[in-house]
Amino acid sequence: MSTGTAGTADPAERPAAAEDRRREQRGWYFYDFACSVYSTSVLTVFLGPYLTSVAKAASDAEGYVHPLGIPVRAGSLFAYAVSVSVVVAVLLMPVVGAAADRTGRKKPLLAVAAYTGAAATAGMFFLDGHRYLLGAFLLIVANASISVSMVLYNSYLPQIAEPDERDAVSSRGWAFGYTSGALVLVLNLVLYTGHDSFGLSESEAVRICLASAGVWWGAFTVVPLRRLRDRQVRPDGRGAVGSGWKQLLATLRDMRRHPMTLSFLLAYLVYNDGIQTVISQASLYGSEELGLDQTTLITAVLLVQVLAVAGALGMGRLARVYGAKRTILASLIVWTLILLAAYVLPAGEPVFFYSLAAAIGLVLGGSQALSRSLFSHLVPRGKEAEYFSAYEMSDRGLSWLGPLVFGLAYQLTGSYRDALLSLLIFFALGTVLLARVPVRAAVAAAGNPVPARI
């Protein structure tokens, strides 16, 4: 597949080709705008504490629920459901990546994944009473769906942005996502804090906030589906869906010819597992360990969203000066300091929690955006979706270990502080592994032009 037409078009055609590329980029940004409200309003703010409260209401005298006859501490249910969701995503993403590359029809697959996730999220309106199993099921479906959709979304990046544009384009995508997350959280905050004046109970307000994220996700997905375009590929006669796992094995074998790309994926798998776990468990930590109310948690996450926009764009500028790898490494050091600070954070002190939220916001978007753009340089041309399938398995699909470690640590110790401290290993090991990757040599080995700064 081509990474764009600007480099091969006739001189008279280049302005039009560049404008077509920018039009696709603007449409591409809007999928982040659409789906990021799930990550913020649902996964980060409301669902963890709310599903935990539903599970506790259904628990026995010892604080356990029994899904499928398995004793699970109610406080660990959310973390375990996140782990199960990414295992489901692992089973689906190779099939989707193979189908996308072999048929060239990414948009229909993106539509199916996006609207499945949006429907599951909207269905969370019915999560009340003792329906913790319904909540866990809808979480698994929605989380797996967003992972699959991101395989397809990310694989467009090498096709719609030239090599020197990718850090900026990727960072703008994250900035769009955090902007929508902040906007929806403001609306959520108004509804939640004023639920009495709207004639709603607290539970009803939370369920409306959860469902509205699904409606938002579905509505704004229309924009990228209208502006992104499928690329034609040569048919090879193989069944895309039936050979998805064979394609994954072939991709991994192909990556053996690009060991530096594989080394980056390993590093990303480790440190991003820590980032994703911090994001998904932060509200649970704030409510259960620090005793903070829902309003404080919403405003803290809103602060993260606002600062993440500036952080993503600012780190994109730093990458142009110092290179993406050095900028990511610096962000991982900050992440480590954030965890250490969170471990000693006093309970019942919102000001300290807000300070921590500000620090997270400044590094969150940039560390993820630059990782995505850096990987796009390491992908051999024509293999974008299958390589980004492996990347997404590192981003979301294999991010089951962090929540599992967090959940087990809490189940064994009964302390969310100890559970949080267990995540330090992901950032320490990820930093070491990334520092060892020679990225300029890796880009050249993948057959791609090496940007001036990387």
GROMACS .gro file of C-alpha atoms in nm:
model
  454
    1MET     CA    1   0.000   0.000   0.000
    2SER     CA    2   0.113   0.351  -0.067
    3THR     CA    3   0.179   0.591   0.215
    4GLY     CA    4   0.040   0.877   0.011
    5THR     CA    5   0.026   1.014  -0.339
    6ALA     CA    6   0.216   1.335  -0.298
    7GLY     CA    7   0.553   1.178  -0.353
    8THR     CA    8   0.461   1.004  -0.680
    9ALA     CA    9   0.217   1.241  -0.848
   10ASP     CA   10   0.302   1.466  -1.140
   11PRO     CA   11   0.401   1.819  -1.033
   12ALA     CA   12   0.068   1.962  -1.152
   13GLU     CA   13  -0.118   1.705  -0.943
   14ARG     CA   14   0.075   1.746  -0.620
   15PRO     CA   15  -0.131   2.031  -0.464
   16ALA     CA   16  -0.452   1.834  -0.518
   17ALA     CA   17  -0.290   1.518  -0.380
   18ALA     CA   18  -0.167   1.707  -0.074
   19GLU     CA   19  -0.514   1.851  -0.015
   20ASP     CA   20  -0.668   1.503  -0.045
   21ARG     CA   21  -0.420   1.380   0.216
   22ARG     CA   22  -0.504   1.667   0.450
   23ARG     CA   23  -0.875   1.597   0.406
   24GLU     CA   24  -0.822   1.238   0.511
   25GLN     CA   25  -0.612   1.352   0.804
   26ARG     CA   26  -0.893   1.577   0.925
   27GLY     CA   27  -1.138   1.289   0.900
   28TRP     CA   28  -0.891   1.058   1.075
   29TYR     CA   29  -0.867   1.293   1.374
   30PHE     CA   30  -1.239   1.260   1.431
   31TYR     CA   31  -1.225   0.891   1.521
   32ASP     CA   32  -1.015   0.989   1.822
   33PHE     CA   33  -1.277   1.258   1.884
   34ALA     CA   34  -1.551   0.994   1.868
   35CYS     CA   35  -1.412   0.705   2.072
   36SER     CA   36  -1.201   0.882   2.333
   37VAL     CA   37  -1.510   0.962   2.540
   38TYR     CA   38  -1.537   0.588   2.608
   39SER     CA   39  -1.184   0.581   2.746
   40THR     CA   40  -1.242   0.891   2.962
   41SER     CA   41  -1.603   0.895   3.077
   42VAL     CA   42  -1.657   0.519   3.088
   43LEU     CA   43  -1.330   0.341   3.151
   44THR     CA   44  -1.146   0.607   3.351
   45VAL     CA   45  -1.421   0.786   3.547
   46PHE     CA   46  -1.756   0.618   3.594
   47LEU     CA   47  -1.754   0.246   3.524
   48GLY     CA   48  -1.484   0.131   3.767
   49PRO     CA   49  -1.638   0.279   4.083
   50TYR     CA   50  -1.997   0.217   3.968
   51LEU     CA   51  -1.947  -0.146   3.863
   52THR     CA   52  -1.760  -0.205   4.190
   53SER     CA   53  -2.055  -0.064   4.387
   54VAL     CA   54  -2.297  -0.287   4.195
   55ALA     CA   55  -2.075  -0.590   4.262
   56LYS     CA   56  -2.051  -0.501   4.632
   57ALA     CA   57  -2.429  -0.475   4.652
   58ALA     CA   58  -2.450  -0.829   4.512
   59SER     CA   59  -2.164  -0.972   4.720
   60ASP     CA   60  -2.190  -1.219   5.006
   61ALA     CA   61  -2.108  -1.148   5.369
   62GLU     CA   62  -1.735  -1.186   5.302
   63GLY     CA   63  -1.736  -0.937   5.010
   64TYR     CA   64  -1.719  -1.190   4.725
   65VAL     CA   65  -1.930  -1.236   4.413
   66HIS     CA   66  -1.937  -1.567   4.228
   67PRO     CA   67  -1.945  -1.526   3.846
   68LEU     CA   68  -1.960  -1.876   3.693
   69GLY     CA   69  -1.912  -2.013   4.043
   70ILE     CA   70  -1.569  -1.850   4.083
   71PRO     CA   71  -1.516  -1.655   4.406
   72VAL     CA   72  -1.404  -1.301   4.317
   73ARG     CA   73  -1.355  -1.014   4.559
   74ALA     CA   74  -1.601  -0.746   4.451
   75GLY     CA   75  -1.326  -0.484   4.444
   76SER     CA   76  -1.128  -0.689   4.189
   77LEU     CA   77  -1.414  -0.752   3.944
   78PHE     CA   78  -1.353  -0.444   3.730
   79ALA     CA   79  -0.980  -0.516   3.687
   80TYR     CA   80  -1.050  -0.879   3.597
   81ALA     CA   81  -1.317  -0.777   3.343
   82VAL     CA   82  -1.066  -0.545   3.176
   83SER     CA   83  -0.819  -0.836   3.156
   84VAL     CA   84  -1.080  -1.065   2.999
   85SER     CA   85  -1.174  -0.796   2.746
   86VAL     CA   86  -0.822  -0.768   2.613
   87VAL     CA   87  -0.788  -1.145   2.587
   88VAL     CA   88  -1.102  -1.140   2.367
   89ALA     CA   89  -0.941  -0.862   2.164
   90VAL     CA   90  -0.629  -1.076   2.116
   91LEU     CA   91  -0.846  -1.344   1.954
   92LEU     CA   92  -1.008  -1.095   1.715
   93MET     CA   93  -0.734  -0.852   1.613
   94PRO     CA   94  -0.522  -1.087   1.398
   95VAL     CA   95  -0.830  -1.181   1.197
   96VAL     CA   96  -0.927  -0.818   1.146
   97GLY     CA   97  -0.572  -0.709   1.058
   98ALA     CA   98  -0.538  -0.984   0.798
   99ALA     CA   99  -0.880  -0.906   0.649
  100ALA     CA  100  -0.797  -0.536   0.622
  101ASP     CA  101  -0.463  -0.585   0.446
  102ARG     CA  102  -0.585  -0.856   0.210
  103THR     CA  103  -0.912  -0.696   0.105
  104GLY     CA  104  -0.820  -0.330   0.146
  105ARG     CA  105  -1.166  -0.270   0.297
  106LYS     CA  106  -1.082  -0.110   0.628
  107LYS     CA  107  -1.384   0.119   0.649
  108PRO     CA  108  -1.654  -0.151   0.673
  109LEU     CA  109  -1.450  -0.333   0.938
  110LEU     CA  110  -1.397  -0.007   1.127
  111ALA     CA  111  -1.771   0.060   1.114
  112VAL     CA  112  -1.859  -0.284   1.255
  113ALA     CA  113  -1.609  -0.258   1.540
  114ALA     CA  114  -1.701   0.102   1.626
  115TYR     CA  115  -2.075   0.053   1.630
  116THR     CA  116  -2.053  -0.274   1.825
  117GLY     CA  117  -1.857  -0.092   2.094
  118ALA     CA  118  -2.088   0.210   2.084
  119ALA     CA  119  -2.397  -0.012   2.122
  120ALA     CA  120  -2.245  -0.200   2.418
  121THR     CA  121  -2.156   0.131   2.584
  122ALA     CA  122  -2.506   0.272   2.530
  123GLY     CA  123  -2.641  -0.051   2.683
  124MET     CA  124  -2.473   0.036   3.012
  125PHE     CA  125  -2.779   0.247   3.085
  126PHE     CA  126  -2.941  -0.078   3.201
  127LEU     CA  127  -2.667  -0.153   3.455
  128ASP     CA  128  -2.846  -0.121   3.789
  129GLY     CA  129  -2.938  -0.320   4.098
  130HIS     CA  130  -2.729  -0.637   4.124
  131ARG     CA  131  -2.652  -0.666   3.749
  132TYR     CA  132  -2.276  -0.686   3.787
  133LEU     CA  133  -2.259  -0.968   3.531
  134LEU     CA  134  -2.429  -0.747   3.271
  135GLY     CA  135  -2.183  -0.470   3.348
  136ALA     CA  136  -1.885  -0.703   3.316
  137PHE     CA  137  -2.019  -0.841   2.986
  138LEU     CA  138  -2.081  -0.498   2.833
  139LEU     CA  139  -1.736  -0.383   2.946
  140ILE     CA  140  -1.576  -0.685   2.779
  141VAL     CA  141  -1.763  -0.622   2.450
  142ALA     CA  142  -1.698  -0.247   2.445
  143ASN     CA  143  -1.332  -0.273   2.542
  144ALA     CA  144  -1.262  -0.549   2.288
  145SER     CA  145  -1.444  -0.349   2.018
  146ILE     CA  146  -1.244  -0.032   2.074
  147SER     CA  147  -0.923  -0.234   2.059
  148VAL     CA  148  -1.020  -0.389   1.726
  149SER     CA  149  -1.128  -0.054   1.584
  150MET     CA  150  -0.797   0.103   1.683
  151VAL     CA  151  -0.608  -0.157   1.477
  152LEU     CA  152  -0.782  -0.023   1.169
  153TYR     CA  153  -0.766   0.342   1.274
  154ASN     CA  154  -0.393   0.336   1.350
  155SER     CA  155  -0.310   0.150   1.029
  156TYR     CA  156  -0.428   0.453   0.828
  157LEU     CA  157  -0.148   0.670   0.969
  158PRO     CA  158   0.131   0.557   0.731
  159GLN     CA  159  -0.110   0.600   0.439
  160ILE     CA  160  -0.236   0.952   0.515
  161ALA     CA  161   0.083   1.118   0.648
  162GLU     CA  162   0.431   1.154   0.501
  163PRO     CA  163   0.721   1.045   0.727
  164ASP     CA  164   0.806   1.395   0.850
  165GLU     CA  165   0.437   1.466   0.926
  166ARG     CA  166   0.357   1.167   1.141
  167ASP     CA  167   0.460   1.292   1.484
  168ALA     CA  168   0.246   1.603   1.433
  169VAL     CA  169  -0.052   1.418   1.279
  170SER     CA  170  -0.050   1.151   1.549
  171SER     CA  171  -0.026   1.415   1.824
  172ARG     CA  172  -0.317   1.611   1.672
  173GLY     CA  173  -0.526   1.295   1.674
  174TRP     CA  174  -0.464   1.249   2.045
  175ALA     CA  175  -0.534   1.617   2.103
  176PHE     CA  176  -0.871   1.584   1.927
  177GLY     CA  177  -0.950   1.287   2.150
  178TYR     CA  178  -0.864   1.465   2.471
  179THR     CA  179  -1.062   1.770   2.360
  180SER     CA  180  -1.376   1.561   2.316
  181GLY     CA  181  -1.308   1.383   2.644
  182ALA     CA  182  -1.289   1.717   2.825
  183LEU     CA  183  -1.605   1.849   2.660
  184VAL     CA  184  -1.811   1.542   2.748
  185LEU     CA  185  -1.674   1.534   3.101
  186VAL     CA  186  -1.793   1.892   3.153
  187LEU     CA  187  -2.142   1.782   3.049
  188ASN     CA  188  -2.113   1.475   3.274
  189LEU     CA  189  -2.007   1.693   3.565
  190VAL     CA  190  -2.308   1.923   3.520
  191LEU     CA  191  -2.545   1.626   3.505
  192TYR     CA  192  -2.389   1.433   3.793
  193THR     CA  193  -2.352   1.721   4.039
  194GLY     CA  194  -2.698   1.856   3.958
  195HIS     CA  195  -2.879   1.525   3.932
  196ASP     CA  196  -3.132   1.624   4.200
  197SER     CA  197  -3.232   1.936   4.008
  198PHE     CA  198  -3.282   1.720   3.697
  199GLY     CA  199  -3.507   1.484   3.893
  200LEU     CA  200  -3.256   1.198   3.873
  201SER     CA  201  -3.102   0.970   4.131
  202GLU     CA  202  -2.724   0.944   4.150
  203SER     CA  203  -2.738   0.598   3.991
  204GLU     CA  204  -2.954   0.723   3.704
  205ALA     CA  205  -2.716   1.013   3.641
  206VAL     CA  206  -2.418   0.778   3.623
  207ARG     CA  207  -2.599   0.542   3.385
  208ILE     CA  208  -2.695   0.832   3.157
  209CYS     CA  209  -2.331   0.946   3.153
  210LEU     CA  210  -2.220   0.594   3.059
  211ALA     CA  211  -2.481   0.558   2.783
  212SER     CA  212  -2.417   0.905   2.640
  213ALA     CA  213  -2.056   0.806   2.569
  214GLY     CA  214  -2.185   0.529   2.343
  215VAL     CA  215  -2.416   0.770   2.160
  216TRP     CA  216  -2.129   1.018   2.112
  217TRP     CA  217  -1.898   0.742   1.987
  218GLY     CA  218  -2.149   0.627   1.728
  219ALA     CA  219  -2.247   0.976   1.612
  220PHE     CA  220  -1.899   1.111   1.541
  221THR     CA  221  -1.773   0.789   1.382
  222VAL     CA  222  -1.971   0.903   1.076
  223VAL     CA  223  -1.703   1.167   1.000
  224PRO     CA  224  -1.402   0.933   0.949
  225LEU     CA  225  -1.622   0.684   0.766
  226ARG     CA  226  -1.708   0.958   0.515
  227ARG     CA  227  -1.358   1.100   0.469
  228LEU     CA  228  -1.119   0.806   0.490
  229ARG     CA  229  -1.085   0.594   0.179
  230ASP     CA  230  -0.997   0.232   0.118
  231ARG     CA  231  -0.690   0.147  -0.089
  232GLN     CA  232  -0.700  -0.120  -0.356
  233VAL     CA  233  -0.483  -0.423  -0.301
  234ARG     CA  234  -0.392  -0.707  -0.529
  235PRO     CA  235  -0.605  -1.015  -0.454
  236ASP     CA  236  -0.389  -1.309  -0.352
  237GLY     CA  237  -0.659  -1.572  -0.344
  238ARG     CA  238  -0.637  -1.637   0.028
  239GLY     CA  239  -0.931  -1.614   0.267
  240ALA     CA  240  -0.867  -1.313   0.485
  241VAL     CA  241  -1.085  -1.409   0.781
  242GLY     CA  242  -1.011  -1.778   0.791
  243SER     CA  243  -0.637  -1.725   0.787
  244GLY     CA  244  -0.618  -1.446   1.044
  245TRP     CA  245  -0.416  -1.644   1.294
  246LYS     CA  246  -0.197  -1.785   1.016
  247GLN     CA  247  -0.138  -1.425   0.910
  248LEU     CA  248  -0.043  -1.329   1.266
  249LEU     CA  249   0.214  -1.609   1.272
  250ALA     CA  250   0.337  -1.496   0.931
  251THR     CA  251   0.360  -1.137   1.062
  252LEU     CA  252   0.563  -1.248   1.362
  253ARG     CA  253   0.788  -1.451   1.133
  254ASP     CA  254   0.824  -1.148   0.910
  255MET     CA  255   0.913  -0.938   1.214
  256ARG     CA  256   1.205  -1.172   1.273
  257ARG     CA  257   1.350  -1.014   0.960
  258HIS     CA  258   1.303  -0.679   1.138
  259PRO     CA  259   1.431  -0.758   1.489
  260MET     CA  260   1.460  -0.391   1.583
  261THR     CA  261   1.090  -0.338   1.506
  262LEU     CA  262   1.015  -0.639   1.725
  263SER     CA  263   1.236  -0.496   2.001
  264PHE     CA  264   1.039  -0.171   1.996
  265LEU     CA  265   0.711  -0.363   2.016
  266LEU     CA  266   0.838  -0.553   2.320
  267ALA     CA  267   0.937  -0.230   2.494
  268TYR     CA  268   0.604  -0.070   2.407
  269LEU     CA  269   0.413  -0.375   2.528
  270VAL     CA  270   0.574  -0.343   2.870
  271TYR     CA  271   0.557   0.031   2.938
  272ASN     CA  272   0.217   0.081   2.776
  273ASP     CA  273   0.075  -0.197   2.991
  274GLY     CA  274   0.163   0.020   3.289
  275ILE     CA  275   0.009   0.332   3.130
  276GLN     CA  276  -0.317   0.157   3.040
  277THR     CA  277  -0.351   0.009   3.389
  278VAL     CA  278  -0.297   0.347   3.555
  279ILE     CA  279  -0.563   0.500   3.328
  280SER     CA  280  -0.821   0.228   3.389
  281GLN     CA  281  -0.768   0.198   3.766
  282ALA     CA  282  -0.712   0.564   3.863
  283SER     CA  283  -1.071   0.642   3.959
  284LEU     CA  284  -1.104   0.317   4.151
  285TYR     CA  285  -0.788   0.407   4.346
  286GLY     CA  286  -0.919   0.757   4.413
  287SER     CA  287  -1.262   0.643   4.533
  288GLU     CA  288  -1.172   0.328   4.727
  289GLU     CA  289  -0.825   0.406   4.868
  290LEU     CA  290  -0.826   0.785   4.894
  291GLY     CA  291  -1.193   0.823   4.982
  292LEU     CA  292  -1.260   1.092   4.720
  293ASP     CA  293  -1.612   1.160   4.598
  294GLN     CA  294  -1.729   1.122   4.239
  295THR     CA  295  -1.730   1.498   4.175
  296THR     CA  296  -1.361   1.520   4.269
  297LEU     CA  297  -1.280   1.227   4.041
  298ILE     CA  298  -1.467   1.380   3.747
  299THR     CA  299  -1.298   1.719   3.784
  300ALA     CA  300  -0.956   1.551   3.822
  301VAL     CA  301  -1.003   1.355   3.501
  302LEU     CA  302  -1.131   1.671   3.334
  303LEU     CA  303  -0.804   1.837   3.436
  304VAL     CA  304  -0.618   1.543   3.277
  305GLN     CA  305  -0.811   1.591   2.953
  306VAL     CA  306  -0.743   1.964   2.931
  307LEU     CA  307  -0.372   1.932   3.006
  308ALA     CA  308  -0.337   1.624   2.783
  309VAL     CA  309  -0.425   1.835   2.481
  310ALA     CA  310  -0.139   2.073   2.560
  311GLY     CA  311   0.082   1.781   2.661
  312ALA     CA  312   0.028   1.591   2.335
  313LEU     CA  313   0.097   1.898   2.120
  314GLY     CA  314   0.388   2.010   2.340
  315MET     CA  315   0.557   1.670   2.336
  316GLY     CA  316   0.507   1.661   1.960
  317ARG     CA  317   0.711   1.984   1.940
  318LEU     CA  318   0.975   1.842   2.175
  319ALA     CA  319   1.003   1.540   1.948
  320ARG     CA  320   1.085   1.767   1.654
  321VAL     CA  321   1.381   1.903   1.852
  322TYR     CA  322   1.503   1.604   2.052
  323GLY     CA  323   1.350   1.311   1.864
  324ALA     CA  324   1.054   1.090   1.952
  325LYS     CA  325   1.258   0.825   2.132
  326ARG     CA  326   1.424   1.065   2.377
  327THR     CA  327   1.094   1.241   2.443
  328ILE     CA  328   0.918   0.910   2.519
  329LEU     CA  329   1.201   0.804   2.752
  330ALA     CA  330   1.168   1.130   2.944
  331SER     CA  331   0.793   1.075   2.978
  332LEU     CA  332   0.849   0.726   3.123
  333ILE     CA  333   1.067   0.874   3.396
  334VAL     CA  334   0.781   1.112   3.479
  335TRP     CA  335   0.536   0.820   3.487
  336THR     CA  336   0.758   0.642   3.741
  337LEU     CA  337   0.766   0.952   3.962
  338ILE     CA  338   0.386   0.980   3.935
  339LEU     CA  339   0.339   0.626   4.068
  340LEU     CA  340   0.574   0.688   4.360
  341ALA     CA  341   0.389   1.008   4.446
  342ALA     CA  342   0.051   0.833   4.422
  343TYR     CA  343   0.167   0.563   4.664
  344VAL     CA  344   0.226   0.820   4.942
  345LEU     CA  345  -0.072   1.041   4.854
  346PRO     CA  346  -0.275   1.117   5.169
  347ALA     CA  347  -0.639   1.011   5.177
  348GLY     CA  348  -0.912   1.271   5.165
  349GLU     CA  349  -0.690   1.545   5.016
  350PRO     CA  350  -0.827   1.648   4.673
  351VAL     CA  351  -0.555   1.912   4.615
  352PHE     CA  352  -0.281   1.648   4.606
  353PHE     CA  353  -0.491   1.429   4.378
  354TYR     CA  354  -0.540   1.722   4.140
  355SER     CA  355  -0.163   1.780   4.133
  356LEU     CA  356  -0.113   1.419   4.036
  357ALA     CA  357  -0.382   1.446   3.768
  358ALA     CA  358  -0.204   1.749   3.621
  359ALA     CA  359   0.122   1.556   3.595
  360ILE     CA  360  -0.055   1.263   3.427
  361GLY     CA  361  -0.220   1.497   3.178
  362LEU     CA  362   0.109   1.649   3.070
  363VAL     CA  363   0.266   1.313   2.975
  364LEU     CA  364  -0.032   1.092   2.889
  365GLY     CA  365  -0.120   1.202   2.537
  366GLY     CA  366   0.235   1.268   2.425
  367SER     CA  367   0.378   0.934   2.534
  368GLN     CA  368   0.105   0.746   2.347
  369ALA     CA  369   0.096   0.969   2.038
  370LEU     CA  370   0.472   0.960   1.988
  371SER     CA  371   0.482   0.583   2.038
  372ARG     CA  372   0.225   0.543   1.761
  373SER     CA  373   0.407   0.772   1.519
  374LEU     CA  374   0.746   0.617   1.599
  375PHE     CA  375   0.612   0.270   1.525
  376SER     CA  376   0.465   0.388   1.193
  377HIS     CA  377   0.823   0.445   1.072
  378LEU     CA  378   0.914   0.084   1.156
  379VAL     CA  379   0.637  -0.077   0.945
  380PRO     CA  380   0.730  -0.222   0.602
  381ARG     CA  381   0.516  -0.069   0.328
  382GLY     CA  382   0.205  -0.269   0.235
  383LYS     CA  383   0.182  -0.438   0.577
  384GLU     CA  384   0.030  -0.152   0.775
  385ALA     CA  385  -0.282  -0.321   0.914
  386GLU     CA  386  -0.118  -0.649   1.008
  387TYR     CA  387   0.176  -0.475   1.178
  388PHE     CA  388  -0.059  -0.234   1.353
  389SER     CA  389  -0.262  -0.537   1.459
  390ALA     CA  390   0.049  -0.656   1.643
  391TYR     CA  391   0.100  -0.301   1.772
  392GLU     CA  392  -0.256  -0.278   1.896
  393MET     CA  393  -0.212  -0.612   2.072
  394SER     CA  394   0.073  -0.441   2.253
  395ASP     CA  395  -0.135  -0.126   2.304
  396ARG     CA  396  -0.461  -0.282   2.421
  397GLY     CA  397  -0.477  -0.648   2.328
  398LEU     CA  398  -0.191  -0.762   2.551
  399SER     CA  399  -0.253  -0.503   2.820
  400TRP     CA  400  -0.417  -0.770   3.032
  401LEU     CA  401  -0.114  -0.832   3.251
  402GLY     CA  402  -0.118  -0.494   3.425
  403PRO     CA  403  -0.485  -0.510   3.534
  404LEU     CA  404  -0.436  -0.874   3.631
  405VAL     CA  405  -0.133  -0.790   3.846
  406PHE     CA  406  -0.323  -0.496   3.996
  407GLY     CA  407  -0.630  -0.711   4.069
  408LEU     CA  408  -0.426  -0.996   4.217
  409ALA     CA  409  -0.223  -0.757   4.431
  410TYR     CA  410  -0.543  -0.614   4.574
  411GLN     CA  411  -0.700  -0.958   4.620
  412LEU     CA  412  -0.393  -1.076   4.814
  413THR     CA  413  -0.325  -0.763   5.017
  414GLY     CA  414  -0.656  -0.577   5.034
  415SER     CA  415  -0.459  -0.256   4.964
  416TYR     CA  416  -0.490  -0.048   4.650
  417ARG     CA  417  -0.163   0.126   4.742
  418ASP     CA  418   0.027  -0.202   4.724
  419ALA     CA  419  -0.154  -0.284   4.400
  420LEU     CA  420  -0.047   0.050   4.252
  421LEU     CA  421   0.314   0.002   4.357
  422SER     CA  422   0.325  -0.330   4.172
  423LEU     CA  423   0.302  -0.136   3.843
  424LEU     CA  424   0.648   0.021   3.883
  425ILE     CA  425   0.812  -0.279   3.717
  426PHE     CA  426   0.631  -0.205   3.389
  427PHE     CA  427   0.776   0.146   3.362
  428ALA     CA  428   1.126   0.052   3.478
  429LEU     CA  429   1.158  -0.245   3.244
  430GLY     CA  430   0.994  -0.060   2.953
  431THR     CA  431   1.241   0.228   2.988
  432VAL     CA  432   1.539  -0.007   2.975
  433LEU     CA  433   1.405  -0.197   2.674
  434LEU     CA  434   1.322   0.119   2.476
  435ALA     CA  435   1.662   0.274   2.548
  436ARG     CA  436   1.825  -0.027   2.380
  437VAL     CA  437   1.636   0.013   2.047
  438PRO     CA  438   1.842   0.188   1.772
  439VAL     CA  439   1.547   0.356   1.606
  440ARG     CA  440   1.727   0.519   1.312
  441ALA     CA  441   1.872   0.184   1.209
  442ALA     CA  442   1.530   0.024   1.262
  443VAL     CA  443   1.360   0.270   1.024
  444ALA     CA  444   1.623   0.209   0.756
  445ALA     CA  445   1.598  -0.168   0.803
  446ALA     CA  446   1.221  -0.149   0.743
  447GLY     CA  447   1.292   0.016   0.406
  448ASN     CA  448   1.150   0.356   0.502
  449PRO     CA  449   1.305   0.704   0.471
  450VAL     CA  450   1.468   0.817   0.795
  451PRO     CA  451   1.333   1.152   0.925
  452ALA     CA  452   1.582   1.419   1.028
  453ARG     CA  453   1.476   1.374   1.393
  454ILE     CA  454   1.352   1.048   1.538
   0.00000   0.00000   0.00000
